[in-house]
PDB file of C-alpha atoms in Angstrom:
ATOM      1  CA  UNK A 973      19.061 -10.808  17.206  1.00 64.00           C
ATOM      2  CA  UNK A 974      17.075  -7.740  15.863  1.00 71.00           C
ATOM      3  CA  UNK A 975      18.093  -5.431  12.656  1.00 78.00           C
ATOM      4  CA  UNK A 976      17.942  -2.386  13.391  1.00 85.00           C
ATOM      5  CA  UNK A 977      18.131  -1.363  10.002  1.00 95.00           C
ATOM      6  CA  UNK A 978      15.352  -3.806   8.703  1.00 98.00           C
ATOM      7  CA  UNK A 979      11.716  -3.110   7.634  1.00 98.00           C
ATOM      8  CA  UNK A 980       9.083  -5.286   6.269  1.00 98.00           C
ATOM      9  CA  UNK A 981       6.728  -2.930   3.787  1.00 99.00           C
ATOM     10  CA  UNK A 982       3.026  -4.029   3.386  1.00 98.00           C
ATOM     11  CA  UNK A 983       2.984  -4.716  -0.354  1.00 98.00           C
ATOM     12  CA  UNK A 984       0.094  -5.152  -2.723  1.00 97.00           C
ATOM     13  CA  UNK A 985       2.290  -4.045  -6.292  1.00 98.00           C
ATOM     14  CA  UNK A 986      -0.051  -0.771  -6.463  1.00 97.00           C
ATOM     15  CA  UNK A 987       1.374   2.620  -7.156  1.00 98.00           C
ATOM     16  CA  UNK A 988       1.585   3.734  -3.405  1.00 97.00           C
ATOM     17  CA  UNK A 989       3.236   0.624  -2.190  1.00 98.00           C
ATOM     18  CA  UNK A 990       5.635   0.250  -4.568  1.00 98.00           C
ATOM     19  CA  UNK A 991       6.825   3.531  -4.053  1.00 98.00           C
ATOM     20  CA  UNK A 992       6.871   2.803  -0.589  1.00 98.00           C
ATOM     21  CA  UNK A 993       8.977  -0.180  -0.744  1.00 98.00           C
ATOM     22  CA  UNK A 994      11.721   1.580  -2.830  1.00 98.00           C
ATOM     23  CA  UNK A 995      11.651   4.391  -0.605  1.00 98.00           C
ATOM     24  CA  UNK A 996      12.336   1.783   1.902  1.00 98.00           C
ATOM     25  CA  UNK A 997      15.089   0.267   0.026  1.00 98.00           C
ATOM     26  CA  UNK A 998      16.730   3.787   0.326  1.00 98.00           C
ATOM     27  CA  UNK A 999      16.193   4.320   3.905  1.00 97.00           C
ATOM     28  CA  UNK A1000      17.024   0.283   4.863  1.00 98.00           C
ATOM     29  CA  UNK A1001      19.700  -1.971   4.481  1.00 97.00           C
ATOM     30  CA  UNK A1002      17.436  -4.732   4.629  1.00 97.00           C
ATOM     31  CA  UNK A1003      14.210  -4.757   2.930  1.00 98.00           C
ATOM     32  CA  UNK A1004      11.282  -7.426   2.779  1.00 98.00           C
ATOM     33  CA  UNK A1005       7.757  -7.450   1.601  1.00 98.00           C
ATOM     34  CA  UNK A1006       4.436  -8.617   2.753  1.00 98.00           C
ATOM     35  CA  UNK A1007       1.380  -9.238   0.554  1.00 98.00           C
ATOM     36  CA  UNK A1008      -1.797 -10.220   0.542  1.00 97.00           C
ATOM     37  CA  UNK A1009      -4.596 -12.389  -0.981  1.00 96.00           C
ATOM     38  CA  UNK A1010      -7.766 -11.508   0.909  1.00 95.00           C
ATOM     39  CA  UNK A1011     -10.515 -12.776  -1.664  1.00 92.00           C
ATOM     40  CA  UNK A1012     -10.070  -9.814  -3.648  1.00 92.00           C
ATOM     41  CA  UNK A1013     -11.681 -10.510  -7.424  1.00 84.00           C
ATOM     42  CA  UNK A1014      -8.536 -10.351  -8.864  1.00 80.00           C
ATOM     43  CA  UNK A1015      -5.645 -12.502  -8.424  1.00 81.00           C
ATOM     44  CA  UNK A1016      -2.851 -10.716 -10.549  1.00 94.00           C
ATOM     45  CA  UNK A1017      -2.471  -8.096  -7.785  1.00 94.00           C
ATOM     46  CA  UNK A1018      -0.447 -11.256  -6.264  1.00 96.00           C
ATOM     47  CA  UNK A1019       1.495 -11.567  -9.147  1.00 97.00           C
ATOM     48  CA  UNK A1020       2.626  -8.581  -9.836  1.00 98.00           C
ATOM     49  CA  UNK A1021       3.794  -7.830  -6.515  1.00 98.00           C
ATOM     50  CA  UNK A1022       6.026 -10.572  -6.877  1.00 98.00           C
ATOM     51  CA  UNK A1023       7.613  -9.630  -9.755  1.00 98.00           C
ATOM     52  CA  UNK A1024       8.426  -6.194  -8.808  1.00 98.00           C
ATOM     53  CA  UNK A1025       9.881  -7.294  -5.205  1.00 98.00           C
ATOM     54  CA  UNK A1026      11.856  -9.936  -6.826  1.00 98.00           C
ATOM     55  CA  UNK A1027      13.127  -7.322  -9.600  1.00 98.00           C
ATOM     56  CA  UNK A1028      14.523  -5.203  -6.749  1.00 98.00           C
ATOM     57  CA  UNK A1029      16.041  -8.110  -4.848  1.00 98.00           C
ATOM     58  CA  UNK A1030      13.314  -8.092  -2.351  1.00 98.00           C
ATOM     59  CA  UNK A1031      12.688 -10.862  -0.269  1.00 98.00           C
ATOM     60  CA  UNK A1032       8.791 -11.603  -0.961  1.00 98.00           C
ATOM     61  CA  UNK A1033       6.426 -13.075   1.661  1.00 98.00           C
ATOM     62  CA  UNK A1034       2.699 -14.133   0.470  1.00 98.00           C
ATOM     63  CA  UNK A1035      -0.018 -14.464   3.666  1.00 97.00           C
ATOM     64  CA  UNK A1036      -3.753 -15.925   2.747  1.00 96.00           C
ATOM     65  CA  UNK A1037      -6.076 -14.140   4.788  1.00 96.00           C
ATOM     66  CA  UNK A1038      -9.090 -15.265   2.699  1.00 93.00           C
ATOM     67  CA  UNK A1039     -11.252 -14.910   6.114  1.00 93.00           C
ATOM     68  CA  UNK A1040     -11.607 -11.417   5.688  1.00 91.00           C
ATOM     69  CA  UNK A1041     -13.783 -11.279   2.418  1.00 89.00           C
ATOM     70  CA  UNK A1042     -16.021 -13.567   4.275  1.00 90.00           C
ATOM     71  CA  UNK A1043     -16.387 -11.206   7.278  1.00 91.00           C
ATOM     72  CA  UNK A1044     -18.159  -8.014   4.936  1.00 89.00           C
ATOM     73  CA  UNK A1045     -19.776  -6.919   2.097  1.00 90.00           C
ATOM     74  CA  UNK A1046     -17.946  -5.179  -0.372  1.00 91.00           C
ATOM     75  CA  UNK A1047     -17.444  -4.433  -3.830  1.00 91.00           C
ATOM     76  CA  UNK A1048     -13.700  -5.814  -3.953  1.00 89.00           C
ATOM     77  CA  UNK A1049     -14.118  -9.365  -2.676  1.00 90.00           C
ATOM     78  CA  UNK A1050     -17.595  -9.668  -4.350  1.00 89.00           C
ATOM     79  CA  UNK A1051     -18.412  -9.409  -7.882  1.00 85.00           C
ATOM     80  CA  UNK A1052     -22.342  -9.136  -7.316  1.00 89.00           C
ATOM     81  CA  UNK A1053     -21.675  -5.988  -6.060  1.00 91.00           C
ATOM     82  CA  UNK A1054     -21.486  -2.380  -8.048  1.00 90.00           C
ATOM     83  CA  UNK A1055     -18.642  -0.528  -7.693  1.00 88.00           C
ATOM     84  CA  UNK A1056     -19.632   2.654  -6.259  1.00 80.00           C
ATOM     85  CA  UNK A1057     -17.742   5.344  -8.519  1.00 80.00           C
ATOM     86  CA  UNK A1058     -18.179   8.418  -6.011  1.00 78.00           C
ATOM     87  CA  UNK A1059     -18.029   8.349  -1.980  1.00 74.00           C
ATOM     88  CA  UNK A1060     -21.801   8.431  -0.947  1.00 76.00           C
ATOM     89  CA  UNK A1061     -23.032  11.493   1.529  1.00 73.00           C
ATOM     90  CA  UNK A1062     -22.049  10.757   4.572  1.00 70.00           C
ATOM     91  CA  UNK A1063     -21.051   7.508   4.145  1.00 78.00           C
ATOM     92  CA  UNK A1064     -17.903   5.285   2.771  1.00 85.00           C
ATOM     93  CA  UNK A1065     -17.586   3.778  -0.753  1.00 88.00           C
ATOM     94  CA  UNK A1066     -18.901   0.283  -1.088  1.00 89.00           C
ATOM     95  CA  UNK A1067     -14.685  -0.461  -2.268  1.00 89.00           C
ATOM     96  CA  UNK A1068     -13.912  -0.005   1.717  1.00 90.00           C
ATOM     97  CA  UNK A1069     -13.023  -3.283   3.137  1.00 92.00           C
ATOM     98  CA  UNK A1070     -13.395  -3.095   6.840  1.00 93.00           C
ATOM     99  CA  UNK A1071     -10.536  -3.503   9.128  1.00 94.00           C
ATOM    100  CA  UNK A1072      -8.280  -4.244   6.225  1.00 95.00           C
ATOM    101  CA  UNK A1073      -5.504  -2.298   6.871  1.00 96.00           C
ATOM    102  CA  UNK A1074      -5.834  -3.118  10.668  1.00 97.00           C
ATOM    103  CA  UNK A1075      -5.395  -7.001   9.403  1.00 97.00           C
ATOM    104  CA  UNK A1076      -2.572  -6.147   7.194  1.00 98.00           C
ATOM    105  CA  UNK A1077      -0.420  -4.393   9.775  1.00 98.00           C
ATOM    106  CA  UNK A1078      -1.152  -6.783  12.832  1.00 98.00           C
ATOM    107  CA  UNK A1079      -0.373  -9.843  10.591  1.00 98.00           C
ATOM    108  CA  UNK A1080       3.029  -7.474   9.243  1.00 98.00           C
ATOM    109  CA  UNK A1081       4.309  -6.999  13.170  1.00 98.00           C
ATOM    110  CA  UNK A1082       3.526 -10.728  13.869  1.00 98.00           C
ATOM    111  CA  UNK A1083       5.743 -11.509  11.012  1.00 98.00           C
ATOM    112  CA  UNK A1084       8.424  -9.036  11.151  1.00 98.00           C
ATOM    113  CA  UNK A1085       8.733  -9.539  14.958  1.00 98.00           C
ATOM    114  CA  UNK A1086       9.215 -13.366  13.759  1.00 97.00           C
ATOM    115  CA  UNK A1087      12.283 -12.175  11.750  1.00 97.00           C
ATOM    116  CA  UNK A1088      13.578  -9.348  14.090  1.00 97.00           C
ATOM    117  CA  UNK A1089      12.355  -6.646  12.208  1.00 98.00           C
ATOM    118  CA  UNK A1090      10.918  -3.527  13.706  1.00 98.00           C
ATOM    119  CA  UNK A1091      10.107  -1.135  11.090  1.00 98.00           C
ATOM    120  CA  UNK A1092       7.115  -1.253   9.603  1.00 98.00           C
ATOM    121  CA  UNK A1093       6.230   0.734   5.981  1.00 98.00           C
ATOM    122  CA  UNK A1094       2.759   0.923   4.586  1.00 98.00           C
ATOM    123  CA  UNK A1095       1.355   3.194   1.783  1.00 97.00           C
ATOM    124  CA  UNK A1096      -1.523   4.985   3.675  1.00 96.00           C
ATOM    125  CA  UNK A1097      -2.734   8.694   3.050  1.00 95.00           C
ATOM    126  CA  UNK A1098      -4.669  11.183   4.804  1.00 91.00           C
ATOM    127  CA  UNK A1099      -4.663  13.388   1.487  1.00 85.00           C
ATOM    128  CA  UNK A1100      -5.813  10.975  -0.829  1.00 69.00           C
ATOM    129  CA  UNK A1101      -7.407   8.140   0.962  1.00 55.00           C
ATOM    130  CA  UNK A1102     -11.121   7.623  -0.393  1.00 64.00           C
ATOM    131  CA  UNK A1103     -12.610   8.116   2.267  1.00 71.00           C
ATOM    132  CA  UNK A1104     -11.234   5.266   4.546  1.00 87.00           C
ATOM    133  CA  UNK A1105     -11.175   5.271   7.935  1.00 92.00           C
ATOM    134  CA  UNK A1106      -7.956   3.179   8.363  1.00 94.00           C
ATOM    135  CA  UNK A1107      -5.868   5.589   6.360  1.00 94.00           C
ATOM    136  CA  UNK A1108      -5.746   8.159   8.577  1.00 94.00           C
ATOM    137  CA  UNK A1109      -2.699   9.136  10.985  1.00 96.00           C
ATOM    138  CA  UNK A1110      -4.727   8.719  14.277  1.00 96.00           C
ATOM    139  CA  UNK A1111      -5.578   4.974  13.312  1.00 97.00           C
ATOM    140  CA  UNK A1112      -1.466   4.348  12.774  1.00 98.00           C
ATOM    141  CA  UNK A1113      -0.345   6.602  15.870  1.00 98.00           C
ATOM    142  CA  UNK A1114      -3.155   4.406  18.067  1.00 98.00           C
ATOM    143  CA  UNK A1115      -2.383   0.789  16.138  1.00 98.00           C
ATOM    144  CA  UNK A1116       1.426   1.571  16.422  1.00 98.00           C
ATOM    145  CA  UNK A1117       1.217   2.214  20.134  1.00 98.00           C
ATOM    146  CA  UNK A1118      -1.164  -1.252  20.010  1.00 98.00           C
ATOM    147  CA  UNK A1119       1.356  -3.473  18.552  1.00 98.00           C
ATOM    148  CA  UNK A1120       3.836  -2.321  21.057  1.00 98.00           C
ATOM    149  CA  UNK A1121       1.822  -3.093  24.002  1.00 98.00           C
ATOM    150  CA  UNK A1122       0.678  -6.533  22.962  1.00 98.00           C
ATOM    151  CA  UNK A1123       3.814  -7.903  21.989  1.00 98.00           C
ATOM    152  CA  UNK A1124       6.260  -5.716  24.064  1.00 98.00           C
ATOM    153  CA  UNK A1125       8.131  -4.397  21.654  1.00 97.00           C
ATOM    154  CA  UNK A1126       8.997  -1.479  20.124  1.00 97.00           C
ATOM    155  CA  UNK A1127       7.714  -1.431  16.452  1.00 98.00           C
ATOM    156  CA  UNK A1128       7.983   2.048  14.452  1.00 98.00           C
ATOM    157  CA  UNK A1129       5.456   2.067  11.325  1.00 98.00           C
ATOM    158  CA  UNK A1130       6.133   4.550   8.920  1.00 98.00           C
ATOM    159  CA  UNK A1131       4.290   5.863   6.337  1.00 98.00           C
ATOM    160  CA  UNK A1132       6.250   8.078   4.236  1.00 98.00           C
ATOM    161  CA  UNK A1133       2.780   8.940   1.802  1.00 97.00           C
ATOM    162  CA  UNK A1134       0.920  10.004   4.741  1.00 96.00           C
ATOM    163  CA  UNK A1135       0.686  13.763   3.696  1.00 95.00           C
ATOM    164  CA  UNK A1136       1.220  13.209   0.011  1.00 96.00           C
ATOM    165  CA  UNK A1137      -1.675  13.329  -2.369  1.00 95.00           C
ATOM    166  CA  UNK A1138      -1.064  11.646  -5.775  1.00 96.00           C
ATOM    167  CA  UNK A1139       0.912  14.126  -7.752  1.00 97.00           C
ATOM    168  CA  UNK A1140       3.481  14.246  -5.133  1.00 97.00           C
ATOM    169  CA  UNK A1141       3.612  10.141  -4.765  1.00 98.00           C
ATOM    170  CA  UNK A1142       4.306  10.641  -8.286  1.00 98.00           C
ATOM    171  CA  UNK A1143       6.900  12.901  -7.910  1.00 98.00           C
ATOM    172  CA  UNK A1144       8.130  10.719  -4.966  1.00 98.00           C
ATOM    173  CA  UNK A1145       8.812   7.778  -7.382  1.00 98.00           C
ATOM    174  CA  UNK A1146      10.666   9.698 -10.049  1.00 98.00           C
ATOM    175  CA  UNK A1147      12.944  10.908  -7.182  1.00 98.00           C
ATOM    176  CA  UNK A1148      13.610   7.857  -5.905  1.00 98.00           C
ATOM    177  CA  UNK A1149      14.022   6.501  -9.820  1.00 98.00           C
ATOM    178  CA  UNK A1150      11.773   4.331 -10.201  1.00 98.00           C
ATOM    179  CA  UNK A1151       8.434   6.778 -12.448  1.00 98.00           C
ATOM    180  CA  UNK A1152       8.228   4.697 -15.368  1.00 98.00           C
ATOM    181  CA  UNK A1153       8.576   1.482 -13.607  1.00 98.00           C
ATOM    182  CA  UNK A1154       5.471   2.775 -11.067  1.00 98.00           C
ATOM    183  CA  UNK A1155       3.936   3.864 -14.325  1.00 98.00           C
ATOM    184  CA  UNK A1156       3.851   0.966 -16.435  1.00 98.00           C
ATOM    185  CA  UNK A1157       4.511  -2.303 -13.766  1.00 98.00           C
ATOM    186  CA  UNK A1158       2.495  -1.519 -11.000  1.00 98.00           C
ATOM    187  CA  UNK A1159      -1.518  -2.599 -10.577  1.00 97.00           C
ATOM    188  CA  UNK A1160      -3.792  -0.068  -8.535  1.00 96.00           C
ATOM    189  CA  UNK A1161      -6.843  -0.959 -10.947  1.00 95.00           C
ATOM    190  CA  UNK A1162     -10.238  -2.074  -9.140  1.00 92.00           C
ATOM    191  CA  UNK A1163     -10.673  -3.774 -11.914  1.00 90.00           C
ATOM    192  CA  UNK A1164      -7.313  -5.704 -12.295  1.00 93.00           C
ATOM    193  CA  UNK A1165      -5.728  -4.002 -15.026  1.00 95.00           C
ATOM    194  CA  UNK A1166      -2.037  -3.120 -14.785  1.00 96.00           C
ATOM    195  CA  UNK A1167      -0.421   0.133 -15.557  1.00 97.00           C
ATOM    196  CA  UNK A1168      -2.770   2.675 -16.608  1.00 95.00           C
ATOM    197  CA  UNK A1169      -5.902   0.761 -15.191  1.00 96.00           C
ATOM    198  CA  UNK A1170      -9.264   0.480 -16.763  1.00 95.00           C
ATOM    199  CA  UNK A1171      -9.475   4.558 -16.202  1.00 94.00           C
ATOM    200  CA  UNK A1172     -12.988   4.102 -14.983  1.00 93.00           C
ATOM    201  CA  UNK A1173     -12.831   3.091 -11.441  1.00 91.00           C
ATOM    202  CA  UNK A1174     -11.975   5.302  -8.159  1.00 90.00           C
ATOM    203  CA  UNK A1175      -8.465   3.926  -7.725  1.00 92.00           C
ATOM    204  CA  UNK A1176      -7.638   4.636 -11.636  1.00 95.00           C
ATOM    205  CA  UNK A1177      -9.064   8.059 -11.476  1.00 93.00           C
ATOM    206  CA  UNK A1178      -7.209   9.084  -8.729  1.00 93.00           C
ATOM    207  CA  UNK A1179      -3.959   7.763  -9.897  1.00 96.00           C
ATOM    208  CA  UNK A1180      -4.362   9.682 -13.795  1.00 96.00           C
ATOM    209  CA  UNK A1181      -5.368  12.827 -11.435  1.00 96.00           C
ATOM    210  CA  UNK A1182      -2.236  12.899  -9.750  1.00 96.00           C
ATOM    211  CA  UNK A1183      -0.236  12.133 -13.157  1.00 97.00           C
ATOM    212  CA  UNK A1184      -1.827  14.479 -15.123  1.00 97.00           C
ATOM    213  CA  UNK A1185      -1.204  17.182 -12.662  1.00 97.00           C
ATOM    214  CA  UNK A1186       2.564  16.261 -11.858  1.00 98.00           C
ATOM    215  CA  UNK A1187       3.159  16.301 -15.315  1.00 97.00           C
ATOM    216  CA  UNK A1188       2.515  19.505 -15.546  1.00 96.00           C
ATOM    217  CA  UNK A1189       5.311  20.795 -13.003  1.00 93.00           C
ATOM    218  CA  UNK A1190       7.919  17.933 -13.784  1.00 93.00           C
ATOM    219  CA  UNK A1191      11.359  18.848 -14.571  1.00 80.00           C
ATOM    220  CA  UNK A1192      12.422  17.574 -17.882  1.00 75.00           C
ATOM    221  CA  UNK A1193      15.684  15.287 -17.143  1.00 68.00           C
ATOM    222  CA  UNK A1194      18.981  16.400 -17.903  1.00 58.00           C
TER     223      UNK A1194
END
């Protein structure tokens, strides 16, 4: 029997996906979460998805899909390789690992179709993406129809960050409750350093960016 009002969130226990997954809490009745190990160079990303999903009474599913660090070079699955701080000229950052997201969302529907669940979530952006290719809305518009043609069925993946850039995911999360726990829980560190990060890398720079500038326009609370 399918839920109508089910979705499985792609789930790494970053800043953008957690927000995502409460977001879907508030827009589901029934929420689960996928993550992944994909021979990234840190492990804890793992853990700390865990934790939060179980926190918010979030049925947690872990996939190994190893392969994929095996199929590329880059600078998250391989530790002899520089991180590149800046997106070279006319080219992507060395952190881009090709065909990830693609992966993570045909291994999602092949789950959630497994468990009668149709809606999709996953933390992609257009406005602050990197530079990646698979974060764009074209790629999820053309996977989404995809999906539905391969498996016949009618899958809806939402991505409620698409045209957010960092402040406003920010400001998402402290709508939706949950700032300090995004602040201080989550892990979107390169480097594999919860909460604030190592402040050095491309993913930690981004996320104080969006802080600092959110903090200047947030409402004190009443």
């Amino acid at each position: 029997m399918k839920h109508p009002d089910a979705a499985l969130v792609c789930f790494s226990g970053g800043q953008d996906s957690t927000t995502c997954l409460f977001w879907a809490k508030k827009q589901f009745a029934k929420v689960e979460a996928l993550c992944f190990t994909y021979g990234q160079k840190h492990v804890l990303e793992a853990e700390v998805a865990r934790k939060i999903a179980d926190g918010a009474g979030v049925y947690f599913h872990l996939t190994d899909i190893s392969l994929l660090a095996r199929l590329s070079s880059n600078s998250l699955t391989d530790s002899s390789i520089e991180m590149d701080m800046e997106t070279p000229a006319g080219g992507y950052p060395n952190t881009f690992v090709p065909g990830r997201n693609l992966v993570f969302l045909v291994f999602a529907a092949i789950l959630a179709r497994s468990r009668n669940i149709f809606h999709l979530v996953t933390g992609v952006s257009e406005a602050d993406f990197s530079g990646y290719p698979d974060c764009r809305d074209t790629f999820v518009r053309s996977l989404n129809v995809t999906l539905n043609l391969a498996m016949d069925e009618q899958f809806i993946i939402h991505t409620p960050l698409m045209n957010r850039d960092k402040a406003e995911v920010w400001q998402l999360a402290d709508e939706l409750g949950v700032f300090e726990q995004v602040r201080t829980q989550t892990l979107t560190c390169y480097n594999g350093i919860p909460a604030d990060g190592c402040g050095r890398c491309p993913a930690c720079k981004l996320r104080r960016e969006g802080l600092e500038k959110y903090l200047l326009i947030r409402q004190p609370k009443s």
